[in-house]
Coordinates of C-alpha atoms and ligand atoms in Angstrom, one line a residue:
M1 CA 162.0 1.8 0.9
S2 CA 160.9 -1.6 2.4
K3 CA 162.4 -5.3 0.4
R4 CA 161.8 -6.0 -2.6
V5 CA 160.9 -9.3 -3.7
Y6 CA 163.3 -10.3 -6.3
V7 CA 163.3 -13.8 -7.8
T8 CA 165.7 -15.2 -10.2
T9 CA 165.5 -17.9 -13.3
A10 CA 169.3 -20.0 -14.0
I11 CA 170.4 -18.9 -16.5
D12 CA 170.3 -20.7 -19.6
Y13 CA 173.5 -21.3 -21.8
V14 CA 173.1 -18.9 -24.9
N15 CA 174.7 -22.4 -27.6
G16 CA 171.4 -23.4 -28.3
Q17 CA 167.9 -23.1 -29.5
P18 CA 165.0 -21.7 -26.7
H19 CA 163.9 -25.7 -25.3
L20 CA 160.4 -26.2 -23.9
G21 CA 162.2 -26.7 -20.5
H22 CA 164.4 -23.2 -20.1
A23 CA 160.7 -21.8 -21.5
Y24 CA 159.0 -23.7 -18.6
E25 CA 161.3 -22.2 -15.9
K26 CA 161.4 -18.8 -17.2
I27 CA 157.0 -19.0 -17.1
I28 CA 157.3 -20.3 -13.6
A29 CA 159.8 -17.5 -12.3
D30 CA 157.4 -15.1 -14.2
V31 CA 154.2 -16.1 -12.7
I32 CA 155.2 -15.9 -9.0
T33 CA 156.5 -12.5 -9.7
R34 CA 153.6 -11.2 -11.1
S35 CA 151.8 -12.3 -8.6
R36 CA 153.6 -10.6 -6.2
R37 CA 153.3 -7.6 -7.7
S38 CA 149.4 -8.3 -8.1
L39 CA 149.4 -9.0 -4.2
G40 CA 150.5 -5.5 -3.5
R41 CA 154.6 -5.7 -3.2
E42 CA 157.2 -4.3 -5.3
A43 CA 159.5 -7.2 -6.9
F44 CA 161.9 -7.8 -8.8
F45 CA 162.9 -10.5 -11.4
L46 CA 166.3 -11.6 -12.8
T47 CA 167.1 -14.1 -16.1
G48 CA 169.5 -14.1 -18.5
L49 CA 172.0 -16.3 -20.6
D50 CA 174.9 -18.0 -19.7
E51 CA 178.0 -17.8 -22.1
H52 CA 181.0 -18.2 -21.0
G53 CA 183.1 -21.9 -20.9
Q54 CA 184.1 -24.5 -22.8
K55 CA 181.2 -25.1 -24.6
V56 CA 180.2 -22.0 -26.0
Q57 CA 183.8 -21.5 -26.9
Q58 CA 184.0 -24.8 -28.8
A59 CA 180.1 -23.7 -30.4
A60 CA 181.9 -20.5 -31.3
I61 CA 184.9 -22.2 -33.3
A62 CA 182.7 -24.8 -34.9
E63 CA 181.3 -21.2 -36.5
G64 CA 183.8 -19.5 -37.3
K65 CA 183.2 -17.0 -35.3
Q66 CA 184.7 -15.4 -32.3
P67 CA 183.2 -16.5 -29.0
Q68 CA 181.9 -12.7 -28.4
K69 CA 180.1 -12.2 -31.6
Y70 CA 178.5 -15.5 -31.4
C71 CA 177.0 -14.6 -28.1
D72 CA 175.9 -11.5 -29.4
D73 CA 174.2 -12.9 -31.5
L74 CA 172.2 -15.5 -30.4
A75 CA 171.9 -13.0 -27.3
A76 CA 169.0 -11.7 -29.7
T77 CA 166.8 -15.2 -30.0
W78 CA 167.3 -15.2 -26.5
E79 CA 165.9 -11.7 -25.2
A80 CA 163.1 -12.7 -28.2
F81 CA 162.4 -15.4 -27.0
A82 CA 161.2 -13.8 -23.2
N83 CA 159.4 -11.0 -25.1
Q84 CA 157.5 -13.9 -26.6
L85 CA 157.0 -15.8 -22.9
Q86 CA 155.7 -12.3 -21.9
L87 CA 158.3 -12.4 -18.9
T88 CA 158.2 -8.8 -17.2
N89 CA 162.1 -9.2 -15.8
D90 CA 163.0 -6.4 -14.7
D91 CA 166.4 -7.0 -16.3
F92 CA 168.9 -9.5 -19.1
V93 CA 172.3 -10.7 -17.2
R94 CA 174.9 -11.4 -19.9
P95 CA 178.1 -12.5 -17.7
T96 CA 179.8 -11.2 -20.9
S97 CA 178.5 -7.9 -19.9
K98 CA 181.2 -5.6 -17.7
R99 CA 179.0 -5.4 -14.8
H100 CA 179.1 -9.3 -14.4
K101 CA 182.8 -9.4 -14.7
D102 CA 183.7 -6.5 -12.6
V103 CA 182.0 -8.3 -10.1
V104 CA 183.2 -11.9 -10.3
Q105 CA 186.4 -10.0 -10.1
A106 CA 186.2 -7.8 -7.3
I107 CA 185.0 -11.4 -5.8
L108 CA 187.5 -14.0 -6.9
A109 CA 190.2 -11.2 -5.5
R110 CA 188.6 -10.4 -1.8
L111 CA 187.9 -14.5 -1.9
N112 CA 191.3 -14.9 -2.3
A113 CA 193.0 -12.4 0.1
E114 CA 190.8 -13.7 2.9
G115 CA 192.7 -16.6 1.7
H116 CA 189.8 -19.6 0.5
F117 CA 191.4 -20.9 -2.2
Y118 CA 195.0 -22.3 -2.8
K119 CA 196.5 -24.4 -6.2
A120 CA 197.3 -27.8 -6.2
I121 CA 197.0 -29.6 -9.8
Y122 CA 194.9 -32.8 -9.7
R123 CA 194.8 -35.2 -12.9
G124 CA 191.0 -37.1 -13.7
F125 CA 188.7 -38.0 -16.4
Y126 CA 187.2 -34.5 -18.3
S127 CA 183.9 -34.6 -19.6
T128 CA 184.0 -30.6 -21.7
K129 CA 180.0 -30.9 -21.7
E130 CA 179.3 -31.1 -18.6
E131 CA 182.9 -28.6 -17.5
T132 CA 183.6 -30.9 -14.9
F133 CA 186.2 -33.8 -13.3
L134 CA 184.5 -37.0 -13.1
T135 CA 184.8 -39.8 -10.1
D136 CA 185.0 -43.2 -10.1
K137 CA 181.2 -42.4 -8.7
D138 CA 180.5 -41.3 -12.4
R139 CA 181.0 -44.6 -14.4
R140 CA 178.9 -47.1 -15.3
P141 CA 179.2 -50.8 -14.6
D142 CA 181.0 -51.7 -16.8
G143 CA 183.4 -48.7 -16.0
T144 CA 183.2 -46.6 -18.6
F145 CA 181.3 -43.2 -18.8
D146 CA 177.8 -42.4 -19.8
P147 CA 177.7 -41.0 -23.3
S148 CA 175.8 -37.9 -22.0
F149 CA 179.0 -36.1 -20.1
G150 CA 180.7 -36.7 -23.8
E151 CA 184.1 -36.9 -24.8
V152 CA 185.9 -38.0 -21.8
V153 CA 189.4 -36.9 -21.7
D154 CA 192.9 -37.4 -19.2
L155 CA 193.7 -33.8 -18.3
E156 CA 196.5 -33.5 -15.5
E157 CA 196.1 -29.9 -14.5
E158 CA 197.3 -27.6 -11.8
N159 CA 194.3 -25.3 -10.3
Y160 CA 193.2 -23.2 -8.1
Y161 CA 190.1 -24.9 -5.5
F162 CA 187.7 -23.7 -3.5
K163 CA 187.6 -24.6 0.0
L164 CA 184.5 -26.1 0.4
K165 CA 185.1 -29.4 3.4
A166 CA 185.5 -26.3 5.9
H167 CA 182.0 -25.3 5.5
Q168 CA 179.9 -28.7 5.6
Q169 CA 179.1 -29.4 8.6
W170 CA 177.8 -25.6 8.6
L171 CA 175.7 -25.9 5.5
I172 CA 174.4 -29.0 7.0
D173 CA 173.2 -27.2 10.5
Y174 CA 171.8 -24.3 8.2
I175 CA 169.5 -26.7 5.8
E176 CA 168.5 -28.2 9.4
Q177 CA 167.4 -24.9 11.1
N178 CA 166.0 -23.2 7.8
P179 CA 163.8 -26.3 6.2
S180 CA 162.0 -24.0 3.5
F181 CA 165.6 -23.4 1.9
V182 CA 165.2 -26.1 0.0
A183 CA 161.9 -26.5 -1.6
P184 CA 160.4 -29.1 -2.8
D185 CA 160.7 -31.5 1.1
Y186 CA 162.7 -34.1 -1.1
R187 CA 164.8 -32.5 -3.2
R188 CA 165.9 -30.4 0.9
N189 CA 166.3 -34.4 1.3
E190 CA 168.4 -35.2 -1.2
V191 CA 170.6 -32.2 -0.5
L192 CA 171.1 -33.5 3.3
G193 CA 171.6 -36.7 2.4
L194 CA 174.3 -36.1 0.2
L195 CA 176.2 -33.7 2.5
K196 CA 175.7 -36.1 5.4
H197 CA 176.8 -39.0 3.8
N198 CA 179.8 -38.3 2.0
T199 CA 183.0 -35.8 1.9
L200 CA 182.5 -32.5 -0.4
E201 CA 185.4 -31.9 -2.5
D202 CA 187.0 -29.0 -3.1
L203 CA 185.8 -27.2 -5.9
C204 CA 188.2 -26.5 -8.9
I205 CA 187.1 -22.6 -10.0
T206 CA 189.3 -22.4 -12.9
R207 CA 190.8 -23.4 -16.1
P208 CA 193.9 -22.9 -17.2
A209 CA 193.5 -20.1 -20.3
N210 CA 196.3 -21.6 -22.4
R211 CA 193.4 -24.3 -22.9
L212 CA 190.1 -22.6 -22.0
N213 CA 190.1 -18.4 -22.8
W214 CA 186.2 -18.3 -23.4
G215 CA 185.9 -17.0 -19.5
I216 CA 186.4 -14.7 -17.2
P217 CA 190.4 -13.6 -15.8
V218 CA 191.4 -14.6 -13.2
P219 CA 192.6 -10.7 -11.1
F220 CA 195.6 -12.9 -9.3
D221 CA 196.5 -14.8 -12.3
P222 CA 196.6 -14.2 -15.5
N223 CA 197.5 -17.3 -16.6
Y224 CA 193.5 -18.4 -15.4
V225 CA 190.6 -18.3 -16.4
T226 CA 186.7 -18.1 -14.1
Y227 CA 185.6 -21.0 -13.9
V228 CA 181.8 -21.1 -16.1
W229 CA 179.6 -21.9 -12.4
F230 CA 181.8 -19.7 -11.2
D231 CA 180.7 -17.4 -12.6
A232 CA 177.5 -18.1 -13.7
L233 CA 176.3 -18.4 -10.1
V234 CA 177.3 -15.3 -9.2
N235 CA 175.4 -13.6 -11.8
Y236 CA 173.0 -13.7 -8.9
I237 CA 174.0 -10.7 -6.8
S238 CA 176.3 -9.1 -9.3
I239 CA 173.4 -7.8 -11.1
P240 CA 171.8 -6.4 -7.3
A241 CA 175.3 -4.9 -7.0
A242 CA 175.9 -3.3 -10.4
L243 CA 172.6 -1.7 -10.3
G244 CA 173.7 -1.0 -6.6
D245 CA 171.6 -2.4 -4.4
P246 CA 173.3 -1.4 -0.8
V247 CA 173.4 -4.9 0.7
A248 CA 175.1 -6.9 -2.6
A249 CA 177.6 -3.6 -3.0
Q250 CA 178.7 -4.0 0.8
V251 CA 179.4 -7.6 0.0
V252 CA 180.9 -7.0 -3.5
N253 CA 183.0 -4.3 -2.7
S254 CA 183.9 -3.7 -6.8
Q255 CA 184.0 -0.1 -7.3
P256 CA 183.1 2.6 -8.7
L257 CA 179.6 1.3 -7.5
N258 CA 176.5 3.5 -7.1
I259 CA 174.7 3.2 -4.1
N260 CA 171.0 3.1 -4.2
P261 CA 169.0 3.4 -1.7
Q262 CA 166.3 2.7 -2.7
L263 CA 166.7 -0.9 -4.6
S264 CA 166.6 -3.4 -1.9
L265 CA 167.3 -6.5 -4.2
W266 CA 169.7 -8.6 -1.7
P267 CA 169.2 -11.8 0.0
A268 CA 167.2 -12.6 -3.0
D269 CA 163.6 -14.5 -2.2
L270 CA 163.8 -17.4 -4.7
H271 CA 166.1 -18.6 -7.0
V272 CA 164.4 -20.5 -9.6
I273 CA 166.2 -23.0 -10.9
G274 CA 165.4 -27.0 -12.0
K275 CA 166.0 -30.3 -10.6
D276 CA 169.9 -31.2 -12.2
I277 CA 171.8 -28.0 -10.9
L278 CA 170.2 -28.1 -7.6
K279 CA 174.1 -29.4 -6.4
F280 CA 175.4 -25.9 -8.0
H281 CA 172.4 -23.8 -6.1
A282 CA 172.3 -25.8 -2.4
V283 CA 175.7 -26.3 -1.8
Y284 CA 177.9 -24.7 -3.7
W285 CA 175.9 -20.7 -3.7
P286 CA 175.2 -21.6 -0.4
I287 CA 179.2 -21.8 1.0
M288 CA 180.6 -18.9 -1.5
L289 CA 178.0 -16.4 -0.2
K290 CA 178.8 -17.1 3.2
A291 CA 182.6 -17.2 2.0
M292 CA 181.5 -13.5 1.0
G293 CA 179.3 -12.4 5.0
A294 CA 176.7 -12.1 2.0
P295 CA 172.7 -13.1 3.2
L296 CA 171.8 -16.1 2.2
P297 CA 168.6 -16.0 -0.3
K298 CA 165.4 -17.3 1.1
Q299 CA 165.0 -20.2 -1.3
V300 CA 165.7 -22.8 -3.5
L301 CA 163.0 -24.5 -5.7
A302 CA 163.7 -26.8 -7.9
H303 CA 161.0 -28.3 -10.6
G304 CA 161.5 -31.2 -12.6
W305 CA 162.3 -31.8 -16.1
W306 CA 160.1 -32.5 -19.0
Q307 CA 159.9 -35.8 -21.5
K308 CA 158.3 -35.9 -23.9
D309 CA 155.7 -38.4 -25.0
G310 CA 157.7 -40.0 -22.7
E311 CA 160.9 -39.8 -24.0
K312 CA 163.7 -37.8 -22.8
M313 CA 164.0 -34.6 -25.4
S314 CA 166.9 -35.1 -27.7
K315 CA 167.1 -32.7 -30.6
T316 CA 169.0 -35.6 -32.8
T317 CA 166.2 -38.5 -32.4
G318 CA 163.8 -35.0 -33.1
N319 CA 162.1 -35.4 -30.3
V320 CA 161.8 -32.0 -29.1
V321 CA 158.6 -28.9 -27.9
D322 CA 159.1 -25.9 -30.3
P323 CA 158.1 -23.5 -27.6
V324 CA 158.0 -20.9 -30.5
A325 CA 156.3 -22.8 -32.8
V326 CA 153.6 -23.9 -30.3
I327 CA 152.9 -20.3 -29.3
D328 CA 152.6 -19.1 -32.8
E329 CA 149.8 -21.7 -33.1
W330 CA 148.4 -21.1 -30.5
G331 CA 148.7 -18.4 -28.3
I332 CA 151.4 -17.6 -25.2
D333 CA 148.6 -18.1 -22.4
A334 CA 147.7 -21.5 -24.4
F335 CA 151.3 -22.4 -23.6
R336 CA 151.3 -20.9 -20.1
F337 CA 148.4 -22.4 -19.1
Y338 CA 149.1 -25.3 -20.3
V339 CA 153.0 -26.1 -19.1
L340 CA 151.6 -24.6 -15.5
R341 CA 148.3 -26.8 -15.4
E342 CA 149.7 -29.9 -16.1
L343 CA 153.1 -30.4 -14.4
D344 CA 153.2 -28.9 -10.9
I345 CA 156.4 -27.4 -9.3
G346 CA 158.6 -30.9 -8.5
P347 CA 157.4 -33.6 -10.3
D348 CA 158.6 -34.2 -13.9
G349 CA 156.5 -34.1 -16.5
N350 CA 155.6 -35.2 -20.0
W351 CA 154.3 -33.3 -22.8
T352 CA 151.6 -35.0 -25.3
D353 CA 150.4 -32.7 -28.7
A354 CA 146.9 -34.8 -27.7
G355 CA 147.4 -33.2 -23.7
F356 CA 148.1 -29.7 -25.2
R357 CA 145.1 -29.9 -27.0
G358 CA 143.1 -31.8 -24.8
R359 CA 143.3 -29.0 -21.9
Y360 CA 142.9 -26.2 -24.9
S361 CA 139.6 -27.4 -26.0
A362 CA 138.3 -28.4 -22.6
E363 CA 139.5 -26.1 -20.0
L364 CA 140.2 -23.0 -22.1
A365 CA 137.8 -22.8 -24.9
N366 CA 134.7 -24.7 -23.5
G367 CA 135.8 -24.3 -19.9
L368 CA 136.9 -20.1 -19.6
G369 CA 136.4 -18.8 -23.5
N370 CA 133.3 -20.7 -23.5
L371 CA 132.0 -18.9 -19.6
V372 CA 132.8 -15.3 -20.8
N373 CA 131.4 -16.0 -24.3
R374 CA 127.9 -16.2 -23.4
S375 CA 127.8 -14.3 -19.9
L376 CA 128.9 -11.4 -22.1
S377 CA 127.2 -12.0 -25.2
M378 CA 123.6 -12.4 -23.2
L379 CA 124.2 -9.7 -21.0
K380 CA 125.1 -7.4 -24.5
R381 CA 121.9 -9.3 -26.4
Y382 CA 119.5 -8.4 -23.2
R383 CA 120.1 -6.2 -21.6
N384 CA 122.1 -3.4 -24.4
G385 CA 125.1 -4.2 -22.4
V386 CA 124.6 -2.0 -19.5
V387 CA 124.9 -3.7 -15.8
P388 CA 122.0 -4.6 -13.9
A389 CA 121.9 -3.9 -9.9
V390 CA 124.8 -5.8 -8.2
S391 CA 123.3 -9.4 -6.9
N392 CA 125.0 -11.9 -4.2
E393 CA 124.0 -15.1 -5.3
L394 CA 127.9 -16.6 -6.8
A395 CA 129.7 -13.8 -3.6
V396 CA 130.5 -16.1 -1.2
E397 CA 131.4 -19.2 -3.7
A398 CA 133.9 -16.4 -5.4
E399 CA 135.3 -15.5 -2.2
K400 CA 136.3 -18.7 -1.2
V401 CA 138.1 -19.5 -4.6
V402 CA 139.8 -16.2 -3.8
A403 CA 141.2 -16.3 -0.6
E404 CA 142.4 -20.2 -1.3
T405 CA 143.8 -18.7 -4.3
R406 CA 145.5 -16.3 -2.3
S407 CA 146.9 -18.2 -0.3
L408 CA 147.9 -20.8 -3.1
L409 CA 149.7 -17.8 -5.2
E410 CA 151.5 -16.8 -1.5
R411 CA 153.0 -20.2 -1.0
N412 CA 154.6 -20.8 -4.8
E413 CA 151.6 -23.6 -5.8
L414 CA 151.0 -22.8 -9.5
Q415 CA 148.6 -25.6 -10.6
G416 CA 146.6 -25.6 -7.3
A417 CA 146.2 -22.1 -7.9
L418 CA 145.1 -22.7 -11.5
L419 CA 142.7 -25.4 -10.1
A420 CA 140.8 -23.3 -7.6
I421 CA 140.5 -20.9 -10.6
W422 CA 139.1 -22.9 -12.7
S423 CA 136.4 -24.4 -9.6
L424 CA 135.3 -21.0 -10.3
V425 CA 135.0 -21.2 -14.1
T426 CA 133.2 -24.5 -13.8
R427 CA 130.9 -23.4 -11.0
A428 CA 130.0 -20.3 -13.3
N429 CA 129.4 -22.8 -16.0
Q430 CA 127.2 -25.1 -14.0
Y431 CA 125.3 -21.7 -13.1
V432 CA 124.3 -21.3 -16.6
D433 CA 122.9 -24.3 -16.9
Q434 CA 121.1 -24.4 -14.0
T435 CA 119.5 -20.5 -14.0
A436 CA 119.3 -21.2 -18.0
P437 CA 119.0 -17.3 -18.8
F438 CA 118.4 -17.9 -22.2
K439 CA 114.8 -18.9 -21.1
L440 CA 114.4 -16.3 -18.7
A441 CA 114.9 -13.8 -21.4
K442 CA 111.5 -15.6 -22.6
D443 CA 109.7 -14.4 -19.5
P444 CA 108.9 -10.9 -19.0
Q445 CA 108.1 -11.6 -15.6
Q446 CA 111.2 -13.3 -14.9
S447 CA 113.4 -9.8 -16.2
G448 CA 114.5 -9.6 -12.3
R449 CA 115.5 -12.8 -12.6
L450 CA 117.6 -12.6 -15.6
D451 CA 118.9 -9.2 -14.4
E452 CA 120.5 -11.4 -10.7
V453 CA 121.9 -13.7 -13.1
L454 CA 123.5 -11.7 -15.9
Y455 CA 125.3 -9.6 -12.5
N456 CA 126.5 -12.8 -11.2
L457 CA 127.5 -14.1 -14.5
A458 CA 129.7 -11.2 -15.8
E459 CA 131.5 -9.6 -12.1
V460 CA 132.3 -13.7 -11.9
C461 CA 134.1 -13.1 -15.4
R462 CA 135.8 -9.6 -13.8
I463 CA 136.9 -11.5 -11.2
L464 CA 139.0 -14.4 -13.0
A465 CA 140.0 -11.7 -15.1
V466 CA 142.2 -10.8 -11.8
L467 CA 142.8 -14.4 -10.6
L468 CA 144.0 -15.2 -13.6
W469 CA 146.3 -11.9 -14.0
P470 CA 149.4 -13.9 -13.2
F471 CA 148.8 -16.3 -15.8
L472 CA 147.6 -16.1 -18.5
P473 CA 148.1 -11.6 -18.6
T474 CA 147.0 -11.4 -22.6
T475 CA 144.2 -12.9 -21.6
A476 CA 143.0 -11.9 -18.7
R477 CA 143.1 -8.1 -19.8
K478 CA 141.3 -9.4 -22.9
I479 CA 138.1 -10.1 -19.9
Y480 CA 138.8 -6.6 -19.1
Q481 CA 138.5 -4.7 -22.0
Q482 CA 135.6 -6.4 -23.2
L483 CA 133.6 -6.1 -20.3
G484 CA 134.4 -2.0 -20.7
L485 CA 137.4 -1.8 -17.8
V486 CA 140.0 0.8 -18.1
G487 CA 142.9 -0.6 -17.0
E488 CA 144.9 -4.1 -16.1
P489 CA 143.3 -6.3 -14.6
D490 CA 147.2 -6.8 -12.4
K491 CA 145.7 -5.9 -8.5
F492 CA 144.2 -8.8 -6.8
S493 CA 142.9 -6.2 -4.2
A494 CA 140.1 -6.1 -6.7
A495 CA 139.0 -9.1 -7.0
K496 CA 136.5 -8.3 -3.6
W497 CA 132.9 -8.6 -4.7
G498 CA 130.7 -6.2 -6.6
G499 CA 133.7 -4.1 -8.4
L500 CA 131.6 -4.3 -11.5
K501 CA 128.5 -1.2 -11.2
A502 CA 124.8 -0.7 -11.8
G503 CA 124.7 1.2 -15.0
H504 CA 128.3 0.2 -16.5
A505 CA 128.4 -0.4 -20.3
I506 CA 130.4 -3.4 -21.5
G507 CA 132.3 -3.3 -24.5
S508 CA 132.0 -6.0 -27.4
P509 CA 132.3 -9.8 -26.4
A510 CA 135.3 -12.1 -28.8
A511 CA 136.2 -15.5 -28.2
L512 CA 139.2 -15.2 -26.5
F513 CA 140.1 -19.4 -27.4
P514 CA 138.9 -19.8 -30.9
R515 CA 138.2 -23.3 -31.0
K516 CA 140.4 -25.3 -33.6
D517 CA 139.4 -28.4 -35.6
V518 CA 142.0 -30.6 -35.0
Ligands
LIG601 O1 171.9 -25.6 -16.5 N1 162.8 -30.3 -18.0 O2 171.8 -23.9 -18.4 P1 170.2 -24.8 -19.8 C1 162.7 -28.5 -17.1 N2 173.6 -22.6 -17.3 N3 163.9 -27.6 -17.0 C2 165.1 -28.2 -18.2 C3 164.8 -29.0 -19.4 C4 163.6 -29.6 -19.4 N4 164.0 -31.1 -20.2 N5 166.2 -29.3 -19.5 C5 166.8 -28.4 -18.9 C6 172.3 -24.5 -16.9 N6 166.1 -27.6 -18.4 C7 173.2 -23.5 -16.6 C8 172.5 -22.6 -15.3 S1 172.2 -20.7 -13.5 C9 173.6 -19.6 -12.4 C10 173.5 -21.8 -14.6 C11 166.8 -26.6 -17.3 O3 170.3 -24.6 -20.5 C12 167.5 -26.9 -15.9 O4 167.2 -27.2 -15.8 O5 171.9 -26.3 -19.2 C13 167.8 -25.2 -16.1 O6 167.1 -24.9 -14.9 C14 167.4 -24.5 -17.5 O7 166.9 -25.4 -18.0 C15 168.8 -24.4 -17.9 O8 169.3 -25.5 -18.7

């Protein structure tokens, strides 16, 4: 069994409603996974929730619920959200599940037995919101802590610590020798800068159960639960292990495990995360894996953060984008298109309603929608919906775009791939204007020329459906249906010129992106 492409996202804190940032990240991971499948690879896509820790415990208490019940109720909303985004995830991780907890405990027991932990007293300022002790570096010039840390308390506590320092030079060397481990480049440089100019503090991996009991019990000391980040990061390997992935199961060695030799997931190919949690994924996680003796993931890909109207999104000020409301009004593909077309993976982005409407109208309704609708309507009107003989007038240009899209997808350059695909949309719309099939149709002498034009347009629409599949799956499927083709446009190899055969009868054209009076 060849290795599957294994793609993960961050697991979202369950206490809160899904927002634009969560949606964006999951869509990136979904498009990358779908593109790998389209390109002929088997792929596995994992997403899910982060459920333990003080934040969740406090939110549950505030609602008068037991934490487990609180998480179960909200998990239903989050799973429904994944469906609304049309994610093709193969599993959905919940850290409160037995399969995950068993693995976390097995790893803790093993790392403890192998001497990676020690117990020590620490006194410092603790932010519950961030679930972390703050240092003097976190202070503002006036000595106070930023309100974004929430309530900060002076705390003295005995806990278990994971020895990180011993691995610091190893990690620097690893990242330097494997430059694609962290992407984009400037994020790798940020991690290297941090590692080279600071001494890593050992990581506190427990919380006393008498202060916080909503966590996975530490197997070697009943007075403690596991720090939420140690628990959460493990999800990436606990699910493969629980499903029987041979490498993960061996590393984790929690019993009983049914090995499934067909499943070949670990190491992960890609962890898609936001820039704010880079240190956890590019410093703590690789060191945890090294201590476990596990191979490292191939890449941590950090995306930027969305703002709305140039301001940080915040529920308190009401400056938020509600992805569900946008999807209900405009359709999932319009949402998927906007976030990927607007923001390249890496920098920060800015959502504006005007920008969203502008792209909907120019690129979806007047660009792609208009092309498909007029191409198929003319084929219906002038040739009764029957495809004429193959003609290759746009073949070279289409195949150039196909090759470009393939290589951009292979490099996870999703915005670039959309730009390449839209260059074909624009070219084909221009072709309609240049060849004026509505004029050709009036002249019986031009019948052969009209056949050629109609073929080229219909074939471009078919190829576009295949190229668009990872990004806009519903639209791609609709184009295929309107072309009267059976099956899904889900294989990149179908984007080869000449797939539409003479004599094939298309289906009925219908608007893909209805124009909205806004
Ligand atoms: O950090 N724009 O959960 P989370 C873009 N549970 N992305 C954003 C964003 C924004 N405005 N706001 C948040 C956690 N994100 C942990 C992860 S993984 C083992 C544990 C991204 O719900 C954020 O960067 O706060 C992160 O990747 C994801 O949403 C979940 O954030």
